[in-house]
């Protein structure tokens, strides 16, 4: 039974990854490319040597925990910068930008699906077609929406606080949000629900790290449009993941 459940999680994650790639290319990537037009127009005054190779340094740093966490972002940077450094053979192993994004989303979707399945097994609350939307919505809230209250999705060219500080705050917020949702949704005790609300509020009371300078060449309205599109795409992907997981689990349960 465990093997079938894990196989179902893998299949659901792959399907969700394909859906995410299509949704991103339709709704999110065009906004990123539009924002890069403003970023390219920013005048280079003090450092004329900072050219194309440095404009997107956040995408070209050595592999760190930030690169790992970036894979779990609703936006994959690889396809967002399609066409950049094409003469170098794509983002890795000679693949195109779209192929790299698809691969990243497949890995991310599979990881989210295995995580969701592991949590369901741990708490004894299986994912079914009936509650798949609830599972997907809770995953979206914990990983995307609640952290976005303090650290919304950012376009290229937008100011940001120190990467290490943002990583720590994001991880803490995801963990506290997941625990808080569990206490609110699945625990009937009043004290548990109060503790759940406290866990949801704690990282936001503490406050997310913010940049000292918020000036940006990218219009704020474009950043807001991007945040909405990114969160909406992530929500749809999580709903698809929950429904597909529930459907496959129901089929396996019936045949067992």
XYZ file of N, CA and C in Angstrom:
768
model
N 0.820 -1.210 0.000
C 0.000 0.000 0.000
C 0.855 1.263 0.000
N 1.963 1.229 0.764
C 2.843 2.384 0.812
C 3.469 2.638 -0.556
N 3.854 1.556 -1.232
C 4.470 1.698 -2.555
C 3.493 2.323 -3.534
N 2.247 1.877 -3.514
C 1.237 2.447 -4.405
C 1.000 3.920 -4.098
N 1.000 4.263 -2.830
C 0.794 5.655 -2.444
C 1.926 6.542 -2.936
N 3.159 6.060 -2.832
C 4.297 6.832 -3.306
C 4.302 6.958 -4.823
N 3.927 5.869 -5.502
C 3.836 5.942 -6.967
C 2.767 6.941 -7.395
N 1.653 6.948 -6.676
C 0.592 7.917 -6.968
C 1.092 9.336 -6.774
N 1.892 9.557 -5.733
C 2.451 10.883 -5.488
C 3.385 11.303 -6.606
N 4.195 10.374 -7.110
C 5.113 10.690 -8.199
C 4.355 11.081 -9.462
N 3.331 10.311 -9.797
C 2.553 10.605 -11.004
C 1.838 11.947 -10.865
N 1.233 12.184 -9.705
C 0.537 13.448 -9.486
C 1.499 14.625 -9.559
N 2.693 14.466 -9.011
C 3.676 15.538 -9.060
C 4.132 15.856 -10.471
N 4.319 14.835 -11.295
C 4.723 15.057 -12.683
C 3.631 15.780 -13.460
N 2.382 15.381 -13.238
C 1.264 16.046 -13.923
C 1.174 17.503 -13.490
N 1.301 17.745 -12.199
C 1.254 19.119 -11.700
C 2.415 19.941 -12.249
N 3.595 19.323 -12.414
C 4.741 20.040 -12.958
C 4.519 20.483 -14.389
N 3.932 19.622 -15.197
C 3.622 19.988 -16.580
C 2.611 21.130 -16.611
N 1.570 21.014 -15.779
C 0.561 22.076 -15.718
C 1.181 23.404 -15.297
N 2.063 23.374 -14.315
C 2.704 24.593 -13.831
C 3.508 25.270 -14.933
N 4.229 24.485 -15.718
C 5.036 25.050 -16.796
C 4.164 25.750 -17.823
N 3.062 25.119 -18.194
C 2.150 25.727 -19.170
C 1.537 27.001 -18.606
N 1.111 26.955 -17.343
C 0.494 28.128 -16.726
C 1.486 29.278 -16.593
N 2.718 28.976 -16.217
C 3.732 30.018 -16.091
C 4.037 30.664 -17.441
N 4.161 29.853 -18.470
C 4.487 30.410 -19.787
C 3.368 31.283 -20.321
N 2.140 31.034 -19.892
C 1.001 31.807 -20.374
C 0.769 33.082 -19.572
N 0.986 33.032 -18.241
C 0.601 34.134 -17.383
C 1.764 34.878 -16.733
N 2.823 34.174 -16.385
C 3.874 34.766 -15.553
C 5.079 35.231 -16.373
N 5.546 34.382 -17.264
C 6.754 34.702 -18.022
C 6.612 35.988 -18.836
N 5.479 36.261 -19.496
C 5.375 37.531 -20.227
C 5.574 38.758 -19.336
N 5.119 38.688 -18.095
C 5.308 39.825 -17.184
C 6.779 39.979 -16.826
N 7.464 38.860 -16.626
C 8.895 38.917 -16.307
C 9.679 39.530 -17.469
N 9.375 39.101 -18.668
C 10.073 39.636 -19.834
C 9.803 41.130 -20.002
N 8.580 41.552 -19.707
C 8.246 42.976 -19.763
C 9.046 43.760 -18.728
N 9.173 43.196 -17.531
C 9.932 43.869 -16.476
C 11.406 43.982 -16.837
N 11.935 43.007 -17.543
C 13.345 43.051 -17.920
C 13.636 44.169 -18.914
N 12.601 44.608 -19.638
C 12.793 45.750 -20.529
C 13.103 47.009 -19.721
N 12.419 47.192 -18.595
C 12.702 48.335 -17.726
C 14.060 48.185 -17.067
N 14.387 46.955 -16.675
C 15.675 46.717 -16.030
C 16.821 47.034 -16.984
N 16.642 46.715 -18.258
C 17.693 46.962 -19.248
C 17.872 48.448 -19.515
N 16.820 49.257 -19.285
C 16.902 50.693 -19.525
C 17.559 51.440 -18.381
N 17.789 50.763 -17.233
C 18.379 51.444 -16.082
C 19.793 51.891 -16.420
N 20.099 53.168 -16.241
C 21.432 53.659 -16.617
C 22.516 53.113 -15.721
N 23.657 52.770 -16.325
C 24.814 52.303 -15.559
C 25.772 53.463 -15.396
N 25.852 54.031 -14.184
C 26.623 55.237 -13.955
C 27.988 54.946 -13.359
N 28.025 54.281 -12.224
C 29.268 54.110 -11.501
C 30.055 52.890 -11.940
N 29.391 51.905 -12.531
C 30.064 50.677 -12.906
C 29.745 50.339 -14.357
N 30.397 50.948 -15.304
C 30.117 50.663 -16.710
C 30.437 49.235 -17.098
N 31.284 48.551 -16.321
C 31.631 47.175 -16.657
C 30.533 46.204 -16.306
N 29.550 46.657 -15.574
C 28.465 45.757 -15.167
C 27.511 45.620 -16.341
N 27.747 44.685 -17.192
C 26.970 44.493 -18.401
C 26.067 43.303 -18.279
N 25.797 42.684 -19.405
C 24.826 41.594 -19.467
C 25.132 40.472 -18.497
N 26.396 40.186 -18.309
C 26.764 39.072 -17.452
C 26.496 39.311 -15.999
N 26.261 40.619 -15.583
C 26.039 40.926 -14.183
C 24.622 41.353 -13.901
N 23.821 41.579 -14.922
C 22.475 42.079 -14.707
C 21.634 41.108 -13.923
N 21.939 39.833 -14.040
C 21.133 38.822 -13.365
C 22.032 37.961 -12.501
N 22.831 38.625 -11.681
C 23.801 37.894 -10.873
C 23.132 36.947 -9.907
N 21.885 37.250 -9.494
C 21.199 36.373 -8.552
C 20.900 35.022 -9.151
N 20.917 34.954 -10.500
C 20.647 33.677 -11.145
C 21.929 32.924 -11.471
N 23.091 33.562 -11.268
C 24.339 32.965 -11.695
C 25.297 32.736 -10.531
N 24.806 32.812 -9.285
C 25.652 32.572 -8.139
C 25.946 31.091 -8.017
N 27.013 30.725 -7.292
C 27.284 29.315 -7.058
C 26.137 28.655 -6.330
N 26.042 27.344 -6.471
C 24.934 26.606 -5.868
C 24.974 26.736 -4.347
N 23.891 27.246 -3.762
C 23.766 27.377 -2.322
C 22.388 26.916 -1.925
N 22.049 27.095 -0.644
C 20.693 26.771 -0.207
C 19.662 27.629 -0.925
N 20.093 28.839 -1.367
C 19.173 29.692 -2.115
C 18.753 29.066 -3.424
N 19.686 28.373 -4.086
C 19.336 27.697 -5.334
C 18.351 26.571 -5.085
N 18.524 25.883 -3.951
C 17.605 24.796 -3.617
C 16.215 25.341 -3.322
N 16.164 26.406 -2.516
C 14.875 26.992 -2.178
C 14.217 27.613 -3.396
N 15.033 28.113 -4.345
C 14.464 28.721 -5.542
C 13.675 27.712 -6.356
N 14.050 26.435 -6.255
C 13.320 25.399 -6.979
C 11.905 25.241 -6.457
N 11.676 25.664 -5.206
C 10.355 25.549 -4.621
C 9.562 26.837 -4.755
N 10.088 27.789 -5.512
C 9.371 29.024 -5.760
C 8.322 28.791 -6.837
N 7.204 29.541 -6.807
C 6.224 29.390 -7.882
C 6.736 29.859 -9.219
N 7.858 30.603 -9.227
C 8.421 31.090 -10.470
C 9.801 30.495 -10.666
N 10.017 29.866 -11.794
C 11.325 29.311 -12.107
C 12.098 30.312 -12.952
N 13.253 30.794 -12.499
C 13.963 31.827 -13.236
C 14.461 31.394 -14.598
N 14.671 30.111 -14.830
C 15.317 29.661 -16.057
C 14.570 30.124 -17.297
N 13.276 29.858 -17.348
C 12.506 30.212 -18.531
C 12.242 31.709 -18.580
N 12.269 32.361 -17.424
C 12.021 33.789 -17.390
C 13.073 34.549 -18.185
N 14.289 34.044 -18.228
C 15.369 34.718 -18.938
C 15.686 33.989 -20.239
N 14.678 33.557 -20.915
C 14.886 32.831 -22.164
C 15.588 33.728 -23.172
N 16.571 33.166 -23.833
C 17.306 33.906 -24.830
C 18.606 34.469 -24.312
N 18.772 34.514 -22.991
C 19.999 35.058 -22.439
C 21.089 33.991 -22.489
N 22.262 34.360 -23.027
C 23.390 33.451 -23.145
C 23.027 32.207 -23.961
N 22.270 32.373 -25.026
C 21.885 31.214 -25.824
C 23.109 30.558 -26.456
N 24.151 31.360 -26.698
C 25.322 30.784 -27.327
C 26.070 29.851 -26.404
N 25.684 29.815 -25.126
C 26.336 28.925 -24.183
C 25.583 27.618 -24.009
N 24.530 27.426 -24.813
C 23.866 26.140 -24.813
C 22.762 25.977 -23.811
N 22.106 27.068 -23.408
C 20.994 26.931 -22.488
C 21.443 26.931 -21.052
N 20.516 26.610 -20.144
C 20.814 26.748 -18.730
C 21.658 25.607 -18.217
N 21.517 24.399 -18.755
C 22.367 23.297 -18.308
C 22.256 22.149 -19.285
N 23.382 21.499 -19.495
C 23.447 20.316 -20.349
C 22.914 20.583 -21.749
N 23.011 21.824 -22.206
C 22.594 22.145 -23.556
C 21.101 22.235 -23.761
N 20.309 22.201 -22.679
C 18.866 22.262 -22.833
C 18.417 23.696 -23.095
N 17.244 23.839 -23.709
C 16.663 25.154 -23.904
C 16.117 25.676 -22.581
N 15.770 26.951 -22.577
C 15.221 27.559 -21.356
C 13.898 26.899 -20.970
N 13.051 26.658 -21.955
C 11.768 26.037 -21.642
C 11.963 24.627 -21.100
N 12.891 23.888 -21.682
C 13.144 22.527 -21.209
C 13.671 22.536 -19.778
N 14.546 23.494 -19.483
C 15.063 23.590 -18.124
C 13.982 23.929 -17.129
N 13.074 24.831 -17.521
C 11.963 25.180 -16.635
C 11.038 23.991 -16.434
N 10.763 23.262 -17.509
C 9.920 22.080 -17.396
C 10.542 21.068 -16.446
N 11.836 20.824 -16.584
C 12.519 19.893 -15.708
C 12.453 20.348 -14.249
N 12.697 21.642 -14.015
C 12.637 22.168 -12.656
C 11.239 22.033 -12.062
N 10.210 22.291 -12.874
C 8.833 22.180 -12.376
C 8.434 20.726 -12.124
N 8.962 19.811 -12.936
C 8.693 18.395 -12.686
C 9.296 17.952 -11.355
N 10.532 18.396 -11.108
C 11.177 18.060 -9.837
C 10.438 18.713 -8.674
N 10.069 19.987 -8.842
C 9.354 20.703 -7.783
C 7.994 20.075 -7.512
N 7.253 19.784 -8.578
C 5.938 19.174 -8.402
C 6.019 17.824 -7.718
N 7.013 17.033 -8.103
C 7.195 15.734 -7.456
C 7.559 15.901 -5.988
N 8.421 16.856 -5.699
C 8.792 17.100 -4.310
C 7.609 17.536 -3.463
N 6.805 18.466 -3.985
C 5.612 18.903 -3.259
C 4.637 17.746 -3.056
N 4.478 16.928 -4.086
C 3.548 15.816 -3.993
C 3.994 14.794 -2.947
N 5.286 14.468 -2.945
C 5.803 13.545 -1.935
C 5.674 14.142 -0.530
N 5.920 15.441 -0.415
C 5.771 16.102 0.881
C 4.330 16.041 1.358
N 3.392 16.340 0.466
C 1.978 16.303 0.822
C 1.557 14.889 1.221
N 2.022 13.907 0.461
C 1.687 12.521 0.775
C 2.293 12.095 2.105
N 3.546 12.489 2.343
C 4.182 12.141 3.615
C 3.448 12.727 4.804
N 2.998 13.979 4.675
C 2.249 14.602 5.769
C 0.928 13.887 5.986
N 0.249 13.517 4.888
C -1.036 12.826 5.028
C -0.868 11.477 5.716
N 0.215 10.774 5.408
C 0.475 9.499 6.069
C 0.836 9.709 7.536
N 1.568 10.765 7.816
C 2.007 11.034 9.180
C 0.843 11.363 10.096
N -0.090 12.157 9.614
C -1.214 12.565 10.465
C -2.428 11.643 10.310
N -2.337 10.668 9.405
C -3.436 9.726 9.239
C -4.664 10.311 8.572
N -4.472 11.239 7.662
C -5.593 11.877 6.960
C -5.330 11.765 5.463
N -5.783 10.686 4.818
C -5.417 10.431 3.419
C -5.977 11.474 2.455
N -5.268 11.658 1.352
C -5.723 12.561 0.294
C -6.675 11.808 -0.618
N -7.886 12.319 -0.780
C -8.880 11.711 -1.655
C -9.386 12.766 -2.634
N -10.184 12.313 -3.588
C -10.749 13.255 -4.540
C -11.667 14.247 -3.846
N -12.311 13.807 -2.783
C -13.232 14.686 -2.065
C -12.499 15.810 -1.334
N -11.348 15.506 -0.730
C -10.643 16.532 0.035
C -9.381 17.032 -0.666
N -9.203 16.657 -1.937
C -7.996 17.061 -2.654
C -7.852 18.564 -2.783
N -8.966 19.265 -2.995
C -8.914 20.727 -3.101
C -8.453 21.337 -1.781
N -8.938 20.789 -0.655
C -8.532 21.285 0.658
C -7.039 21.084 0.882
N -6.533 19.904 0.528
C -5.100 19.647 0.663
C -4.283 20.620 -0.198
N -4.726 20.809 -1.439
C -4.005 21.728 -2.318
C -4.044 23.160 -1.813
N -5.210 23.588 -1.336
C -5.331 24.957 -0.831
C -4.454 25.177 0.393
N -4.398 24.194 1.284
C -3.557 24.321 2.471
C -2.071 24.367 2.094
N -1.682 23.541 1.114
C -0.301 23.594 0.652
C 0.051 24.946 0.061
N -0.863 25.507 -0.719
C -0.635 26.832 -1.307
C -0.541 27.905 -0.230
N -1.425 27.836 0.758
C -1.386 28.821 1.837
C -0.067 28.765 2.601
N 0.375 27.552 2.915
C 1.576 27.410 3.735
C 2.844 27.783 2.982
N 2.933 27.425 1.716
C 4.179 27.594 0.968
C 4.229 28.914 0.204
N 3.071 29.428 -0.220
C 3.068 30.595 -1.097
C 2.352 31.811 -0.514
N 1.068 31.669 -0.210
C 0.272 32.840 0.124
C 0.693 33.489 1.433
N 0.786 32.708 2.507
C 1.135 33.296 3.798
C 2.558 33.881 3.806
N 3.565 33.187 3.263
C 4.877 33.840 3.166
C 4.859 35.087 2.278
N 3.972 35.117 1.267
C 3.921 36.265 0.362
C 3.389 37.518 1.038
N 2.755 37.380 2.191
C 2.314 38.569 2.924
C 3.516 39.420 3.319
N 4.603 38.766 3.691
C 5.816 39.481 4.053
C 6.819 39.599 2.929
N 6.919 38.552 2.100
C 7.864 38.534 0.980
C 7.112 38.146 -0.288
N 6.471 39.099 -0.941
C 5.733 38.774 -2.167
C 6.682 38.398 -3.288
N 6.189 37.687 -4.304
C 7.029 37.360 -5.463
C 7.612 38.628 -6.075
N 8.889 38.580 -6.435
C 9.598 39.768 -6.897
C 10.025 39.628 -8.352
N 9.871 40.714 -9.071
C 10.321 40.781 -10.456
C 11.812 41.097 -10.536
N 12.470 40.769 -11.654
C 13.847 41.222 -11.855
C 13.910 42.751 -11.789
N 14.887 43.265 -11.079
C 15.028 44.703 -10.933
C 14.401 45.270 -9.689
N 13.613 44.439 -8.974
C 13.002 44.908 -7.741
C 14.010 44.790 -6.597
N 14.030 45.761 -5.666
C 14.944 45.675 -4.524
C 14.533 44.551 -3.581
N 15.512 43.986 -2.889
C 15.249 42.890 -1.967
C 16.245 42.950 -0.825
N 15.843 42.410 0.309
C 16.713 42.356 1.477
C 17.767 41.273 1.293
N 18.615 41.102 2.291
C 19.678 40.104 2.242
C 19.090 38.711 1.996
N 19.709 37.969 1.084
C 19.183 36.662 0.690
C 19.114 35.701 1.869
N 20.162 35.658 2.673
C 20.190 34.731 3.814
C 19.061 35.037 4.793
N 18.824 36.307 5.062
C 17.748 36.687 5.985
C 16.388 36.287 5.432
N 16.206 36.482 4.129
C 14.928 36.110 3.519
C 14.720 34.597 3.552
N 15.771 33.829 3.324
C 15.655 32.374 3.360
C 15.215 31.887 4.739
N 15.868 32.410 5.771
C 15.528 31.995 7.134
C 14.083 32.343 7.458
N 13.680 33.556 7.115
C 12.302 33.971 7.418
C 11.299 33.131 6.634
N 11.610 32.848 5.371
C 10.687 32.073 4.539
C 10.513 30.649 5.079
N 11.611 30.002 5.414
C 11.533 28.638 5.938
C 10.749 28.615 7.247
N 11.033 29.561 8.135
C 10.317 29.617 9.409
C 8.829 29.861 9.190
N 8.507 30.716 8.244
C 7.096 31.018 7.974
C 6.363 29.810 7.410
N 7.008 29.073 6.498
C 6.387 27.880 5.932
C 6.120 26.838 7.021
N 7.093 26.610 7.896
C 6.934 25.624 8.963
C 5.835 26.034 9.937
N 5.844 27.294 10.355
C 4.820 27.767 11.283
C 3.443 27.787 10.624
N 3.390 28.143 9.346
C 2.103 28.159 8.641
C 1.529 26.755 8.508
N 2.392 25.782 8.175
C 1.916 24.404 8.080
C 1.390 23.897 9.411
N 2.125 24.170 10.490
C 1.675 23.746 11.815
C 0.388 24.456 12.207
N 0.311 25.741 11.904
C -0.897 26.485 12.246
C -2.123 25.999 11.493
N -1.973 25.705 10.218
C -3.105 25.195 9.436
C -3.555 23.832 9.952
N -2.602 22.989 10.322
C -2.950 21.689 10.887
C -3.785 21.861 12.154
N -3.353 22.741 13.040
C -4.088 22.947 14.293
C -5.471 23.555 14.042
N -5.559 24.446 13.075
C -6.842 25.092 12.795
C -7.831 24.170 12.101
N -7.339 23.392 11.143
C -8.239 22.605 10.294
C -8.573 21.245 10.902
N -7.597 20.601 11.498
C -7.781 19.199 11.893
C -7.917 18.973 13.399
N -7.604 19.942 14.201
C -7.711 19.759 15.649
C -8.969 20.447 16.162
N -9.810 19.726 16.905
C -11.077 20.318 17.357
C -10.946 21.153 18.626
N -9.861 21.006 19.374
C -9.743 21.706 20.647
C -9.600 23.214 20.442
N -10.231 23.977 21.333
C -10.167 25.427 21.256
C -8.723 25.916 21.437
N -8.013 25.338 22.403
C -6.632 25.746 22.638
C -5.757 25.466 21.419
N -6.033 24.361 20.734
C -5.265 24.042 19.536
C -5.506 25.084 18.442
N -6.730 25.514 18.300
C -7.044 26.513 17.279
C -6.423 27.869 17.629
N -6.407 28.213 18.906
C -5.753 29.449 19.327
C -4.254 29.376 19.045
N -3.671 28.208 19.358
C -2.249 28.021 19.069
C -1.984 28.084 17.566
N -2.917 27.567 16.769
C -2.766 27.636 15.325
C -2.773 29.066 14.811
N -3.682 29.878 15.320
C -3.717 31.287 14.934
C -2.423 32.000 15.339
N -1.925 31.662 16.532
C -0.677 32.273 16.988
C 0.485 31.880 16.091
N 0.518 30.613 15.666
C 1.592 30.156 14.781
C 1.522 30.858 13.426
N 0.314 31.085 12.906
C 0.169 31.778 11.624
C 0.607 33.236 11.730
N 0.333 33.849 12.858
C 0.617 35.276 13.009
C 2.060 35.562 13.406
N 2.714 34.598 14.056
C 4.032 34.853 14.648
C 5.062 35.423 13.671
N 5.281 34.810 12.494
C 6.317 35.369 11.600
C 5.991 36.761 11.098
N 4.715 37.091 10.975
C 4.337 38.409 10.475
C 4.409 39.453 11.581
N 4.186 39.040 12.812
C 4.405 39.948 13.932
C 5.889 40.270 14.047
N 6.723 39.277 13.862
C 8.173 39.486 13.885
C 8.602 40.381 12.727
N 8.031 40.124 11.559
C 8.320 40.956 10.398
C 9.320 40.334 9.451
N 9.022 40.435 8.164
C 9.931 39.922 7.140
C 11.050 40.925 6.875
N 12.236 40.446 6.500
C 13.340 41.373 6.168
C 12.992 42.193 4.929
N 13.264 43.476 4.997
C 12.939 44.383 3.906
C 14.186 45.146 3.467
N 14.262 45.534 2.195
C 15.433 46.283 1.709
C 15.452 47.698 2.256
N 16.640 48.245 2.379
C 16.772 49.622 2.870
C 16.330 50.620 1.812
N 16.571 50.310 0.552
C 16.206 51.193 -0.560
C 15.169 50.472 -1.411
N 13.994 51.074 -1.562
C 12.904 50.420 -2.305
C 12.743 51.007 -3.705
N 13.670 51.839 -4.140
C 13.574 52.400 -5.490
C 13.844 51.316 -6.525
N 13.121 51.408 -7.644
C 13.253 50.403 -8.698
C 12.856 50.999 -10.038
N 13.541 50.591 -11.122
C 13.138 51.070 -12.452
C 11.845 50.419 -12.950
N 11.436 49.339 -12.302
C 10.231 48.622 -12.722
C 9.001 49.252 -12.061
N 7.959 49.576 -12.814
C 6.761 50.180 -12.219
C 6.130 49.276 -11.162
N 5.634 49.911 -10.110
C 5.025 49.156 -9.015
C 3.797 48.383 -9.472
N 3.042 48.945 -10.420
C 1.840 48.263 -10.887
C 2.201 46.957 -11.589
N 3.365 46.934 -12.254
C 3.807 45.699 -12.906
C 4.204 44.659 -11.858
N 4.813 45.118 -10.760
C 5.134 44.202 -9.671
C 3.898 43.611 -9.034
N 2.861 44.428 -8.872
C 1.607 43.924 -8.294
C 0.949 42.920 -9.233
N 0.975 43.213 -10.532
C 0.404 42.282 -11.511
C 1.152 40.955 -11.497
N 2.468 41.047 -11.359
C 3.278 39.834 -11.305
C 2.960 39.008 -10.061
N 2.846 39.661 -8.913
C 2.550 38.947 -7.672
C 1.215 38.218 -7.764
N 0.205 38.893 -8.314
C -1.112 38.263 -8.461
C -1.040 37.073 -9.407
N -0.364 37.248 -10.538
C -0.254 36.159 -11.514
C 0.521 34.977 -10.938
N 1.600 35.265 -10.207
C 2.411 34.192 -9.640
C 1.636 33.407 -8.598
N 0.928 34.116 -7.728
C 0.167 33.440 -6.676
C -1.025 32.679 -7.260
N -1.665 33.250 -8.272
C -2.780 32.558 -8.903
C -2.318 31.292 -9.617
N -1.182 31.376 -10.290
C -0.624 30.200 -10.956
C -0.259 29.123 -9.944
N 0.337 29.533 -8.838
C 0.695 28.574 -7.796
C -0.539 27.917 -7.202
N -1.595 28.699 -6.974
C -2.833 28.134 -6.437
C -3.407 27.086 -7.381
N -3.468 27.418 -8.671
C -3.997 26.457 -9.640
C -3.156 25.183 -9.661
N -1.841 25.329 -9.563
C -0.964 24.157 -9.570
C -1.194 23.279 -8.343
N -1.358 23.893 -7.182
C -1.615 23.118 -5.960
C -2.977 22.432 -6.007
N -3.978 23.104 -6.563
C -5.303 22.488 -6.688
C -5.231 21.272 -7.614
N -4.534 21.436 -8.737
C -4.352 20.303 -9.652
C -3.633 19.166 -8.942
N -2.599 19.484 -8.183
C -1.854 18.462 -7.454
C -2.748 17.728 -6.462
N -3.558 18.472 -5.708
C -4.445 17.830 -4.741
C -5.500 16.957 -5.391
N -6.095 17.455 -6.481
C -7.154 16.690 -7.147
C -6.597 15.432 -7.815
N -5.472 15.576 -8.502
C -4.881 14.409 -9.168
C -4.431 13.381 -8.138
N -3.830 13.843 -7.047
C -3.429 12.918 -5.986
C -4.627 12.185 -5.421
N -5.705 12.925 -5.158
C -6.907 12.291 -4.619
C -7.527 11.297 -5.585
N -7.561 11.668 -6.861
C -8.144 10.760 -7.858
C -7.344 9.465 -7.965
N -6.021 9.599 -8.039
C -5.185 8.405 -8.170
C -5.262 7.556 -6.903
N -5.263 8.206 -5.745
C -5.382 7.457 -4.489
C -6.693 6.696 -4.413
N -7.778 7.326 -4.848
C -9.075 6.643 -4.844
C -9.069 5.431 -5.760
N -8.433 5.561 -6.911
C -8.368 4.431 -7.829
C -7.557 3.294 -7.238
N -6.449 3.625 -6.590
C -5.617 2.597 -5.963
C -6.336 1.932 -4.806
N -7.063 2.742 -4.027
C -7.776 2.198 -2.880
C -8.874 1.242 -3.323
N -9.523 1.571 -4.421
C -10.587 0.700 -4.913
C -10.034 -0.624 -5.431
N -8.830 -0.555 -6.026
C -8.266 -1.781 -6.584
C -7.529 -2.613 -5.546
N -7.275 -2.030 -4.352
C -6.529 -2.765 -3.316
C -7.416 -3.778 -2.623
